[in-house]
Amino acid sequence: MDIFRYLVRFLYRIRWYLVILPLIALVVTWFMTRNEERQYDTKTTIYTGMITGYNLEGGSGTAGGNAQINIKNLMIIVSTDNTIREVALRLFARCMMYGNPTKDNNYISAEHYRALSATVPADVKALINKNSEQSTYANLKAYEKPTMGNYVFGLLNYHPYFSINSITSRLKVMQMSNSDIIDIGYSANDAGIAYNTLDILNDVFARQYQQLRYGETNNVIKFFEREVARLFRLLSQAEDKLIDYNISKRIINYDEQTTQLSSMDASQQTFENQQLLDYTTTKALMDYLEGQLSSRTQAVRSNNEFTNYVRDISRIQSRISNLQLMSSEGGANSAESQLELANARKELENVTKKVRSLTKEVYANSYNTETGVQAAPMLDKWLDQVLLMVKAKAQMEAKDIMRQKLDEQILYYAPIGATIERQHRHIGFIENNYMEMLRALNSARLRQRNLQMTTATLRVLNPPMFPLNAQPTNRMMSLLGSMIVTFFLTMLYFMIVEMLDRTLRDRMRTERITELPVMGCYPKDSTLRYRRYNKTISDMALRQLSKALLPHFHTGQQNVLNLLSTDSANGKSYLAQELENYWISIGLQVRRLTYDEDFLAEDSKYILAKDIKDLYPDILPEEIVIIEYPNLNDNSISSALLNMGTINLMVTRANRTWKDVDQKALTELTAQLKNKESLYMYLTEAQRYAVEEFVGQLPPYTKFNNFIYRLSQLGLTATENSHAN
């Protein structure tokens, strides 16, 4: 409880500091913020479509990567140095083109334009094209060089409106609740600057995003286009080469042609086998018949006319075989070839009839063979076999020609097949590469179109609005903050001082520092407000001291009050005189002894005294002796005199510092005392609150003072006060 009361007294003691210093801080803060610039906020909302938008590859969201990552990339692009650099240059160009030094407009206020124009050198002003913002931007961009003397470069690094860091620090980009929408906010102390910054940014960052996204596919598309064109040329060359080869080799359809050649070869092989069989059979039968007919066949053969007919038959049969061969090769499709073949057959039939007629005439008189068989039928059979033999020989001659031609065709087509197959493989390889590159090109173009759709979905839902009203400032918070901070800093300062300060001041501090009980406090005379109550307050303090001392005195014996101090000017003499006068006024016998008057501090009689009578022999046994000793820092006191004191009162000023030498003197004094409970502290020059702790409420007893005193005594609900006027 004492600590709480001490804290309340501490705050009450520094009350004026806690009031005046925060008020001073309030006034200073108000003065410093009286011209504080107002901030204008504006924002814009962009729909990206990267999460729920449609893409050409199917599904929703932007194709190519995670949607959230794409949105974060877009948000980063908004605040990158490259984007902000272009925004800053375009904003500067716009302000210089449309700014008015006498009138605020939607681009920059007149005040800020005048300040800006005053800093722009003439060579930079010459770059401003009043008719073309794009031309002005191009001029400024070309003028910018990373050197210390370059104005535009410095503008992008240091100016509060156009520097990259300044724009980035005031730009706020955020995604709204994991949606497709991003919100971009900007604030500045100029409404036109805030509006135009976002207006330019909406155009710049969309173009930057488009360039970056297209840059991922444009080079790839160009590569695929070159490869597709190259492979198409190779494919065309290979196909043209195959066509030229087919033309040079007279190939229409190699597979069908070789199939027909194989079929013809197989048919020819079957025909040759059949011819060989027919020839052998005919030859055997002829030999048999000639054996039966004997010389008759020889006679027929020796007939010149028969020989001529056989030779004609052979010739005609060869011609027919050749014509049939040509027909089998596909060369006899014309009417002329068919007519020639019909004539040859008709001629063969006529010659055959003639040879048969001739044979019958030759053997007209031959009736029987040696075996008795009729010769005419056998001779007809023999003639049939002769004709068949002639036909077989003619066909065998045609067969040899056909075989030779087939062999030539096979030898001709054999390498062509391998070559064509090799060229087909080459064409197939090129064609596969061509198709793969074509598919890759189509995929890249699809991705490009997808990106174009993505960029197309970057739509400004809410364009930036020109801010007409400035945002509320935090000036009031600054004022309150300065007061609160000053209040707590002041309290902290005095609290630290209070903890480190060794000024005695009041009972609690004195008892904590000296570790001696305090018997009372004597007030310091007031020079202003309470000076008319000085006498009353002093009397109250004196009566309190008397009331505290008298119970320690004993009736019928010598009572001694030793007034001590560690140094001079602590009020011992005044206090001793006042006590003497007061006690005498109430009928007590009092004797006051003072050093340098009744005894000398440096006298051997004082130094070696064993009793008070050694100092003053006339003291009566029932008198109260008040002895004022010299200060302990400069003089010593005998233990005998000290221990004779009924009460040893250490008198010291409340407004002084308790030094180490004072503590040393007190320690030595305590060591001399046998009865250490007889030593007390008494404070002089004390404040009113310290005195009130011993004597109660001091006058004047106004309602306000009554209230303050009641609070200091924690009488929070008390109403009575007998001293109230």
XYZ file of C-alpha atoms in Angstrom:
725
model
C 0.000 0.000 0.000
C 2.863 2.383 0.827
C 4.343 1.740 -2.597
C 1.034 2.590 -4.268
C 0.705 5.777 -2.249
C 4.287 6.610 -3.029
C 3.570 6.168 -6.739
C 0.520 8.432 -6.484
C 2.586 11.065 -4.692
C 5.287 10.722 -7.283
C 2.799 11.402 -10.078
C 1.251 14.245 -8.168
C 4.648 15.813 -7.553
C 5.491 15.848 -11.256
C 1.951 16.723 -12.310
C 2.922 20.014 -13.890
C 5.622 18.364 -15.962
C 3.121 15.731 -17.068
C 0.744 18.481 -18.141
C 3.006 21.192 -19.520
C 5.521 19.083 -21.455
C 2.845 17.087 -23.392
C 1.094 20.374 -24.144
C 4.358 21.791 -25.451
C 4.825 18.652 -27.571
C 1.261 19.075 -28.816
C 1.905 22.674 -29.847
C 5.206 21.781 -31.537
C 3.593 18.890 -33.424
C 0.694 21.081 -34.485
C 3.108 23.715 -35.722
C 5.198 21.175 -37.622
C 2.178 19.502 -39.242
C 0.217 22.647 -40.024
C 1.303 22.465 -43.672
C 1.128 18.675 -43.970
C 0.288 17.626 -47.510
C -2.896 15.683 -48.114
C -2.724 12.276 -49.770
C -4.910 11.329 -52.730
C -5.659 7.653 -53.269
C -6.868 6.022 -56.455
C -7.075 2.427 -57.586
C -7.882 0.286 -60.586
C -9.165 -3.270 -60.904
C -7.875 -5.689 -63.574
C -9.575 -8.926 -64.657
C -6.947 -11.514 -65.701
C -9.011 -14.649 -66.458
C -6.019 -16.793 -65.479
C -8.008 -19.082 -63.174
C -11.491 -19.366 -64.652
C -10.925 -18.113 -68.197
C -11.265 -20.375 -71.283
C -8.208 -21.586 -73.201
C -7.799 -23.291 -76.585
C -6.302 -26.416 -75.064
C -9.536 -27.153 -73.268
C -10.614 -26.563 -69.698
C -10.400 -23.321 -67.764
C -7.540 -21.112 -66.746
C -4.542 -19.920 -68.659
C -2.666 -22.647 -70.526
C 1.002 -23.027 -69.728
C 1.848 -23.164 -66.024
C 0.042 -22.856 -62.715
C -2.655 -20.164 -62.652
C -1.641 -18.762 -59.264
C 1.993 -18.555 -60.342
C 0.945 -16.761 -63.536
C -1.020 -14.236 -61.497
C 1.941 -13.686 -59.191
C 4.188 -13.203 -62.210
C 1.740 -10.644 -63.561
C 1.720 -8.818 -60.219
C 5.514 -8.795 -60.192
C 5.601 -7.440 -63.754
C 3.427 -4.539 -62.582
C 6.093 -3.419 -60.092
C 9.296 -4.317 -61.934
C 11.841 -1.582 -62.610
C 11.426 -1.891 -66.368
C 7.686 -1.273 -66.154
C 7.970 1.537 -63.603
C 10.765 3.196 -65.599
C 8.504 3.520 -68.628
C 5.622 4.700 -66.437
C 7.854 7.351 -64.829
C 9.124 8.671 -68.167
C 5.630 8.789 -69.668
C 4.270 10.454 -66.520
C 7.019 13.094 -66.644
C 6.342 13.651 -70.348
C 2.607 14.039 -69.704
C 3.138 16.474 -66.820
C 5.545 18.608 -68.844
C 3.215 18.601 -71.851
C -0.043 19.476 -70.101
C 1.024 21.145 -66.849
C -0.218 24.701 -66.176
C 1.701 27.038 -63.845
C -1.403 29.086 -62.981
C -4.219 26.559 -62.804
C -4.660 23.050 -61.465
C -5.657 20.428 -64.022
C -6.098 16.665 -64.317
C -2.375 16.083 -64.856
C -0.564 18.030 -62.115
C -1.382 20.863 -59.752
C -0.120 24.338 -60.563
C 2.025 24.479 -57.415
C 3.775 21.208 -58.125
C 4.164 22.049 -61.807
C 5.907 25.309 -60.943
C 8.261 23.471 -58.601
C 8.938 20.815 -61.252
C 9.412 23.251 -64.109
C 11.899 25.290 -62.093
C 14.200 22.263 -61.794
C 14.032 21.087 -65.422
C 17.007 22.313 -67.485
C 16.504 23.944 -70.870
C 17.935 21.035 -72.864
C 15.385 18.672 -71.302
C 12.534 21.114 -71.951
C 13.601 21.115 -75.589
C 12.795 17.386 -75.714
C 9.132 17.992 -74.883
C 6.913 17.672 -77.941
C 3.599 19.285 -77.045
C 1.845 17.440 -79.867
C 3.011 13.862 -79.268
C 3.384 12.064 -75.977
C 5.008 9.071 -77.696
C 7.585 11.304 -79.360
C 8.350 13.000 -76.048
C 8.792 9.628 -74.377
C 11.148 8.469 -77.132
C 13.201 11.677 -76.776
C 13.472 11.300 -73.003
C 14.411 7.632 -73.291
C 17.135 8.440 -75.809
C 18.368 11.316 -73.631
C 18.649 9.190 -70.480
C 22.199 8.068 -69.700
C 23.410 6.455 -66.445
C 25.596 9.395 -65.451
C 25.523 11.723 -62.474
C 24.939 14.813 -64.594
C 22.037 13.381 -66.575
C 18.817 15.047 -65.395
C 16.462 12.283 -66.542
C 18.592 9.622 -64.862
C 18.533 11.611 -61.629
C 14.800 12.131 -62.041
C 14.275 8.335 -62.093
C 16.323 7.918 -58.939
C 15.535 10.863 -56.655
C 12.331 12.692 -57.585
C 9.345 12.097 -55.264
C 6.937 11.707 -58.215
C 9.050 10.114 -60.927
C 11.690 8.027 -59.188
C 11.353 4.274 -59.536
C 11.705 3.619 -55.796
C 9.153 6.301 -54.910
C 6.524 4.929 -57.304
C 7.176 1.325 -56.249
C 6.931 2.151 -52.530
C 3.505 3.784 -52.966
C 2.163 1.183 -55.389
C 0.013 -1.539 -53.852
C -0.732 -4.646 -55.947
C -2.835 -7.432 -54.491
C -4.961 -10.368 -55.628
C -8.541 -10.210 -54.443
C -9.478 -13.378 -52.521
C -7.655 -15.889 -54.781
C -9.761 -14.729 -57.731
C -8.956 -13.700 -61.311
C -8.968 -10.050 -60.253
C -6.017 -7.980 -59.094
C -6.352 -4.603 -57.431
C -3.757 -1.874 -57.998
C -3.703 1.142 -55.704
C -1.567 4.278 -55.690
C -1.351 7.358 -53.493
C 0.333 10.725 -53.925
C 0.003 14.250 -52.607
C -1.165 15.374 -56.053
C -4.467 14.090 -57.435
C -3.334 14.362 -61.062
C -0.094 12.483 -60.391
C -1.961 9.655 -58.640
C -4.547 9.339 -61.432
C -2.131 9.518 -64.364
C 0.331 7.093 -62.789
C -2.290 4.326 -62.745
C -3.704 5.381 -66.120
C -0.280 4.962 -67.732
C 0.485 1.814 -65.735
C -2.625 0.022 -67.072
C -1.339 0.431 -70.614
C 2.340 -0.246 -69.936
C 2.134 -3.381 -67.842
C -0.322 -5.111 -70.233
C 2.074 -4.465 -73.100
C 5.050 -5.615 -71.039
C 3.197 -8.799 -70.095
C 2.257 -9.414 -73.716
C 5.854 -8.963 -74.893
C 7.219 -11.266 -72.227
C 4.636 -13.970 -72.839
C 4.998 -13.798 -76.640
C 8.773 -13.836 -76.307
C 8.440 -17.373 -74.968
C 6.931 -18.619 -78.256
C 7.960 -16.252 -81.064
C 11.518 -17.576 -81.313
C 10.276 -21.157 -81.134
C 7.718 -20.513 -83.855
C 10.381 -18.961 -86.089
C 12.613 -21.990 -85.543
C 9.801 -24.425 -86.395
C 8.829 -22.385 -89.436
C 12.401 -22.514 -90.736
C 12.612 -26.253 -90.101
C 9.241 -26.917 -91.742
C 10.279 -24.914 -94.818
C 13.648 -26.698 -94.982
C 12.100 -30.163 -94.628
C 9.419 -29.284 -97.172
C 12.136 -28.384 -99.671
C 13.964 -31.637 -98.956
C 10.713 -33.597 -99.247
C 9.846 -31.908 -102.534
C 13.343 -32.552 -103.892
C 13.186 -36.230 -102.874
C 9.757 -36.657 -104.439
C 10.857 -34.878 -107.622
C 13.905 -37.104 -107.757
C 11.662 -40.180 -107.434
C 9.380 -38.888 -110.159
C 12.325 -38.219 -112.466
C 13.670 -41.695 -111.749
C 10.295 -43.319 -112.489
C 10.046 -41.371 -115.730
C 13.581 -42.299 -116.729
C 12.884 -45.970 -115.965
C 9.358 -45.853 -117.392
C 7.816 -46.888 -114.081
C 4.114 -46.223 -113.718
C 3.349 -48.519 -110.810
C 6.321 -50.586 -109.789
C 4.362 -53.018 -107.650
C 1.766 -53.773 -110.335
C 4.387 -53.920 -113.029
C 6.558 -56.361 -111.120
C 3.442 -58.333 -110.175
C 2.508 -58.672 -113.847
C 6.100 -59.553 -114.724
C 6.105 -62.262 -112.086
C 2.774 -63.551 -113.380
C 4.101 -63.600 -116.935
C 7.253 -65.389 -115.812
C 5.166 -68.006 -113.995
C 2.855 -68.406 -116.999
C 5.854 -68.667 -119.301
C 7.405 -71.299 -117.083
C 4.155 -73.316 -117.165
C 3.950 -72.851 -120.941
C 7.543 -73.979 -121.407
C 6.904 -77.083 -119.326
C 3.775 -77.850 -121.335
C 5.630 -77.241 -124.607
C 8.419 -79.527 -123.532
C 5.871 -82.185 -122.652
C 4.001 -81.744 -125.945
C 7.226 -81.757 -127.924
C 8.434 -84.970 -126.256
C 5.072 -86.684 -126.742
C 4.833 -85.603 -130.358
C 8.420 -86.650 -131.047
C 7.813 -90.104 -129.511
C 4.592 -90.590 -131.430
C 6.264 -89.490 -134.696
C 9.087 -91.928 -134.172
C 6.546 -94.698 -133.589
C 4.476 -93.855 -136.641
C 7.551 -93.513 -138.844
C 8.620 -96.938 -137.637
C 5.247 -98.337 -138.653
C 5.131 -96.552 -141.975
C 8.688 -97.340 -142.810
C 9.841 -95.835 -146.084
C 6.569 -94.208 -146.820
C 7.277 -91.252 -144.532
C 10.671 -90.912 -146.132
C 9.051 -90.727 -149.504
C 6.719 -88.036 -148.296
C 9.543 -86.065 -146.760
C 11.538 -86.258 -149.992
C 8.726 -84.637 -151.868
C 9.804 -81.061 -152.595
C 6.300 -79.745 -152.568
C 5.661 -81.350 -149.184
C 8.877 -79.807 -147.882
C 7.870 -76.396 -149.135
C 4.471 -76.710 -147.508
C 6.025 -77.760 -144.207
C 8.437 -74.866 -144.447
C 5.508 -72.484 -145.058
C 3.596 -73.966 -142.168
C 6.652 -73.509 -139.967
C 7.024 -69.943 -141.154
C 3.334 -69.168 -140.642
C 3.283 -70.918 -137.277
C 6.298 -68.827 -136.187
C 4.517 -65.722 -137.292
C 1.372 -66.698 -135.365
C 3.460 -67.469 -132.253
C 5.168 -64.077 -132.501
C 1.839 -62.336 -132.948
C 0.422 -64.204 -129.933
C 3.562 -63.263 -127.947
C 3.036 -59.644 -128.810
C -0.600 -60.016 -127.781
C 0.391 -61.505 -124.392
C 2.784 -58.578 -123.830
C -0.012 -56.158 -124.450
C 1.244 -54.866 -127.757
C -1.532 -56.338 -129.937
C -4.473 -54.296 -128.886
C -4.875 -52.539 -132.203
C -7.271 -53.737 -134.959
C -4.354 -54.048 -137.378
C -2.579 -56.617 -135.166
C -5.770 -58.598 -134.732
C -6.380 -58.560 -138.487
C -2.826 -59.715 -139.192
C -3.193 -62.577 -136.700
C -6.501 -63.661 -138.335
C -4.925 -63.606 -141.811
C -1.978 -65.679 -140.575
C -4.298 -68.282 -139.094
C -6.359 -68.390 -142.279
C -3.193 -68.806 -144.317
C -2.043 -71.594 -141.967
C -5.365 -73.338 -142.435
C -5.059 -73.188 -146.242
C -1.488 -74.475 -146.260
C -2.457 -77.230 -143.851
C -5.253 -78.318 -146.170
C -2.831 -78.371 -149.099
C -0.265 -80.477 -147.288
C -2.938 -82.928 -146.216
C -4.221 -83.164 -149.788
C -0.713 -83.691 -151.089
C -0.053 -86.428 -148.546
C -3.181 -88.288 -149.571
C -2.166 -88.097 -153.223
C 1.304 -89.432 -152.464
C -0.087 -92.433 -150.555
C -3.133 -92.969 -152.649
C -1.882 -96.423 -153.809
C -0.627 -97.532 -150.426
C -3.137 -99.568 -148.676
C -1.438 -101.479 -145.990
C 1.703 -101.378 -143.892
C 4.060 -104.300 -143.392
C 1.977 -105.314 -140.397
C -1.172 -105.297 -142.446
C -2.585 -102.114 -140.930
C -4.207 -99.671 -143.268
C -1.696 -96.908 -144.069
C -4.077 -94.023 -144.695
C -5.225 -93.441 -141.082
C -1.701 -93.849 -139.758
C -0.407 -91.488 -142.340
C -2.970 -88.896 -141.281
C -1.880 -89.308 -137.704
C 1.737 -88.999 -138.758
C 0.947 -85.818 -140.646
C -0.876 -84.458 -137.610
C 2.193 -85.104 -135.492
C 4.444 -83.498 -138.109
C 2.261 -80.434 -138.044
C 2.246 -80.468 -134.251
C 6.033 -80.820 -134.248
C 6.342 -77.861 -136.575
C 3.970 -75.901 -134.337
C 5.905 -76.959 -131.209
C 9.223 -75.907 -132.750
C 7.765 -72.556 -133.773
C 6.324 -72.020 -130.306
C 9.625 -73.094 -128.709
C 11.439 -70.552 -130.823
C 8.925 -67.898 -129.683
C 9.332 -69.200 -126.121
C 13.056 -68.569 -126.260
C 12.425 -65.026 -127.422
C 9.838 -64.602 -124.667
C 12.209 -66.036 -122.061
C 14.970 -63.721 -123.203
C 12.668 -60.762 -122.950
C 11.404 -61.816 -119.503
C 14.956 -62.273 -118.271
C 15.840 -58.843 -119.590
C 12.776 -57.384 -117.838
C 13.630 -59.092 -114.557
C 17.222 -57.862 -114.697
C 15.873 -54.410 -115.543
C 13.346 -54.236 -112.713
C 15.456 -55.846 -109.976
C 17.731 -52.807 -109.194
C 14.857 -50.408 -109.789
C 12.933 -51.913 -106.890
C 15.806 -51.491 -104.456
C 16.390 -47.934 -105.613
C 12.716 -47.020 -105.391
C 12.490 -48.620 -101.941
C 15.523 -46.666 -100.770
C 14.061 -43.439 -102.123
C 10.722 -44.258 -100.453
C 12.512 -44.755 -97.135
C 14.317 -41.445 -97.599
C 11.070 -39.714 -98.454
C 9.360 -41.374 -95.473
C 12.119 -40.235 -93.119
C 11.910 -36.656 -94.364
C 8.109 -36.803 -94.297
C 8.063 -38.026 -90.680
C 10.398 -35.198 -89.644
C 8.307 -32.767 -91.624
C 5.079 -33.925 -89.937
C 6.684 -33.790 -86.470
C 7.926 -30.266 -87.085
C 4.548 -29.316 -88.505
C 2.797 -30.661 -85.390
C 5.270 -28.796 -83.180
C 4.689 -25.623 -85.190
C 0.934 -26.022 -84.834
C 1.311 -26.576 -81.078
C 3.475 -23.462 -80.766
C 1.000 -21.424 -82.761
C -1.832 -22.779 -80.626
C 0.071 -21.732 -77.534
C 0.656 -18.318 -79.070
C -3.049 -17.952 -79.779
C -3.745 -19.108 -76.259
C -1.420 -16.438 -74.942
C -3.132 -13.911 -77.173
C -6.413 -14.935 -75.601
C -4.832 -14.593 -72.154
C -3.583 -11.121 -72.943
C -6.946 -10.260 -74.417
C -8.576 -11.207 -71.097
C -6.553 -8.530 -69.272
C -9.464 -6.141 -69.061
C -9.724 -3.065 -66.884
C -12.888 -3.596 -64.863
C -12.589 -0.356 -62.917
C -10.399 2.307 -64.548
C -8.650 4.726 -62.182
C -10.844 7.596 -60.999
C -9.551 11.117 -60.586
C -9.535 11.617 -56.775
C -11.405 14.796 -55.876
C -11.195 14.329 -52.100
C -7.984 13.779 -50.196
C -7.716 10.974 -47.712
C -8.096 11.880 -44.044
C -4.709 12.607 -42.544
C -3.392 11.101 -39.366
C -2.625 14.537 -37.963
C -4.920 13.987 -35.023
C -3.182 10.723 -34.272
C 0.156 12.493 -34.556
C -0.982 15.132 -32.088
C -2.326 12.563 -29.653
C 0.721 10.392 -30.164
C 3.087 13.240 -29.441
C 1.202 14.019 -26.233
C 1.099 10.402 -25.107
C 4.717 9.718 -25.992
C 5.856 12.916 -24.255
C 3.735 12.030 -21.234
C 5.281 8.579 -20.893
C 8.784 9.774 -21.681
C 8.443 12.473 -19.032
C 7.134 9.972 -16.535
C 9.881 7.522 -17.472
C 12.525 10.214 -17.078
C 11.337 11.238 -13.642
C 10.896 7.630 -12.656
C 14.499 6.895 -13.571
C 15.554 10.033 -11.703
C 13.416 8.933 -8.776
C 15.086 5.522 -8.714
C 18.621 6.914 -8.974
C 18.120 10.105 -6.932
C 19.530 10.097 -3.362
C 17.672 13.216 -2.234
C 15.948 12.395 1.063
C 12.751 14.337 0.330
C 10.226 12.388 2.463
C 9.813 9.608 4.987
C 9.754 6.638 2.598
C 12.834 7.716 0.642
C 14.713 8.622 3.826
C 13.989 5.319 5.512
C 14.972 3.459 2.302
C 18.239 5.359 1.916
C 19.381 5.739 5.543
C 17.583 2.722 7.050
C 16.627 4.888 10.063
C 13.075 5.627 11.220
C 11.876 9.173 10.595
C 10.324 10.950 13.555
C 8.860 13.832 11.634
C 9.251 16.581 9.057
C 9.527 20.341 9.468
C 8.053 22.365 6.587
C 9.837 24.712 4.292
C 8.430 28.238 4.406
C 6.201 29.010 1.437
C 6.947 32.283 -0.379
C 3.833 32.545 -2.504
C 0.604 30.641 -2.215
C 0.736 29.423 1.381
C 2.998 32.035 2.974
C 0.283 33.321 5.327
C -0.005 29.786 6.706
C 3.703 29.362 7.398
C 3.410 30.052 11.116
C 0.435 27.742 11.552
C 2.104 24.935 9.635
C 5.359 25.377 11.588
C 3.492 25.212 14.880
C 1.731 22.040 13.762
C 5.053 20.440 12.856
C 6.623 21.553 16.142
C 3.751 20.156 18.204
C 4.012 16.886 16.274
C 7.737 16.676 17.074
C 7.061 17.431 20.728
C 4.330 14.818 20.800
C 6.734 12.273 19.273
C 9.604 13.118 21.688
C 7.876 13.429 25.033
C 6.790 9.766 25.341
C 10.462 8.798 25.285
C 11.319 10.972 28.313
C 11.183 9.556 31.818
C 9.900 11.332 34.895
C 12.309 11.872 37.783
C 15.531 11.479 35.804
C 17.742 13.367 33.470
C 16.320 13.456 29.896
C 18.680 14.468 27.125
C 17.781 15.286 23.510
C 20.840 15.117 21.283
C 20.448 17.081 18.058
C 22.891 15.783 15.473
C 23.668 16.471 11.843
C 26.266 15.363 9.357
C 26.950 18.883 8.072
C 26.001 22.481 8.841
C 22.909 24.486 7.901
C 20.395 21.756 8.525
C 18.223 23.716 10.990
C 19.386 22.216 14.294
C 19.718 25.582 16.006
C 16.316 26.774 14.871
C 14.691 23.528 15.821
C 16.364 23.488 19.255
C 15.295 27.061 19.940
C 11.720 26.391 18.837
C 11.498 23.271 20.995
C 12.911 25.121 23.967
C 10.391 27.908 23.616
C 7.491 25.515 23.103
C 8.369 23.281 26.049
C 8.918 26.241 28.314
C 5.522 27.589 27.227
C 3.855 24.388 28.357
C 5.676 24.437 31.738
C 8.581 22.097 31.187
C 12.048 22.801 32.522
C 14.344 22.936 29.542
C 18.023 23.708 29.160
C 19.530 24.198 25.687
C 23.240 23.748 25.151
C 24.794 24.861 21.880
C 28.280 24.245 20.602
C 30.462 27.304 20.207
C 28.309 29.009 22.837
C 28.139 26.679 25.803
C 31.097 24.503 24.813
C 33.690 24.446 22.095
C 33.790 21.675 19.526
C 37.551 21.559 19.659
C 37.867 21.885 23.443
C 39.431 18.925 25.222
C 36.821 19.205 27.922
C 34.145 18.461 25.296
C 36.138 15.813 23.584
C 36.893 13.934 26.811
C 33.598 14.632 28.556
C 31.988 11.694 30.368
C 28.872 13.498 31.506
C 26.791 16.495 30.646
C 27.905 18.206 33.798
C 31.411 18.167 32.401
C 30.072 20.594 29.840
C 27.620 22.486 31.967
C 27.812 21.820 35.755
C 24.670 23.842 36.601
C 22.197 21.481 34.954
C 19.419 20.390 37.264
C 18.498 16.697 37.468
C 14.848 17.181 36.302
C 15.579 19.454 33.381
C 15.199 18.375 29.755
C 18.509 19.073 28.150
C 18.602 19.894 24.439
C 22.160 19.587 23.227
C 23.078 20.830 19.770
C 26.264 19.083 18.619
C 28.616 20.200 15.883
C 28.300 18.434 12.503
C 29.673 14.909 12.453
C 31.525 15.235 9.160
C 33.952 17.734 10.707
C 33.851 16.845 14.408
C 33.611 13.865 16.675
C 31.389 13.154 19.660
C 32.282 11.103 22.692
C 30.435 7.847 23.129
C 29.633 8.736 26.760
C 27.788 11.916 25.795
C 26.079 10.160 22.929
C 24.823 7.284 25.047
C 23.525 9.657 27.708
C 20.932 10.907 25.233
C 17.384 9.736 25.773
C 16.703 10.515 22.107
C 19.337 11.037 19.446
C 17.758 13.014 16.633
C 19.647 13.220 13.329
C 18.441 16.493 11.805
C 18.906 16.961 8.070
C 17.302 18.877 5.233
C 14.784 16.973 3.121
C 15.985 18.660 -0.054
C 19.610 17.626 0.282
C 21.501 14.656 -1.147
C 22.465 11.921 1.229
C 26.103 11.547 0.291
C 28.478 8.699 0.922
C 30.264 10.735 3.588
C 26.939 11.262 5.367
C 26.274 7.544 5.330
C 29.783 6.919 6.647
C 29.229 9.367 9.535
C 25.864 7.758 10.313
C 27.423 4.297 10.330
C 30.115 5.405 12.753
C 27.505 7.090 14.947
C 25.366 3.957 15.032
C 28.397 1.928 16.020
C 28.903 4.187 19.059
C 25.355 3.790 20.323
C 24.495 1.124 22.794
C 20.776 1.695 22.372
C 20.394 1.905 18.628
C 16.635 2.327 18.903
C 17.180 5.791 20.361
C 18.447 7.150 17.018
C 15.896 8.820 14.684
C 15.915 10.987 11.586
C 14.186 14.325 11.380
C 13.735 16.198 8.112
C 13.671 19.961 7.728
C 12.822 22.057 4.648
C 10.283 19.375 3.714
C 7.448 19.655 1.198
C 3.834 19.909 2.316
C 2.971 16.317 1.365
C 5.900 15.023 3.480
C 4.781 17.090 6.480
C 1.159 15.986 6.040
C 2.258 12.407 6.480
C 3.014 13.228 10.142
C 0.700 16.129 11.076
C -2.259 15.441 8.791
C -3.836 17.840 6.329
C -2.277 21.298 6.280
C -4.179 24.538 5.796
C -5.835 26.039 3.896
C -8.769 23.630 4.044
C -10.446 24.339 0.748
C -12.708 21.842 -0.986
C -10.081 21.170 -3.610
C -7.362 20.626 -1.015
C -9.722 18.431 0.973
C -10.381 16.359 -2.166
C -6.693 16.039 -3.009
C -5.784 15.058 0.534
C -8.597 12.515 0.649
C -7.325 10.969 -2.556
C -3.769 10.895 -1.221
C -5.058 8.972 1.766
C -7.058 6.690 -0.530
C -10.309 7.952 0.918
C -12.000 7.350 -2.389
C -15.543 7.241 -0.998
C -15.040 9.453 2.108
C -17.022 12.690 2.469
C -16.254 13.910 6.001
C -13.557 16.439 6.774
C -13.710 18.486 9.981
C -11.287 21.068 8.620
C -13.360 21.993 5.575
C -14.578 25.565 5.494
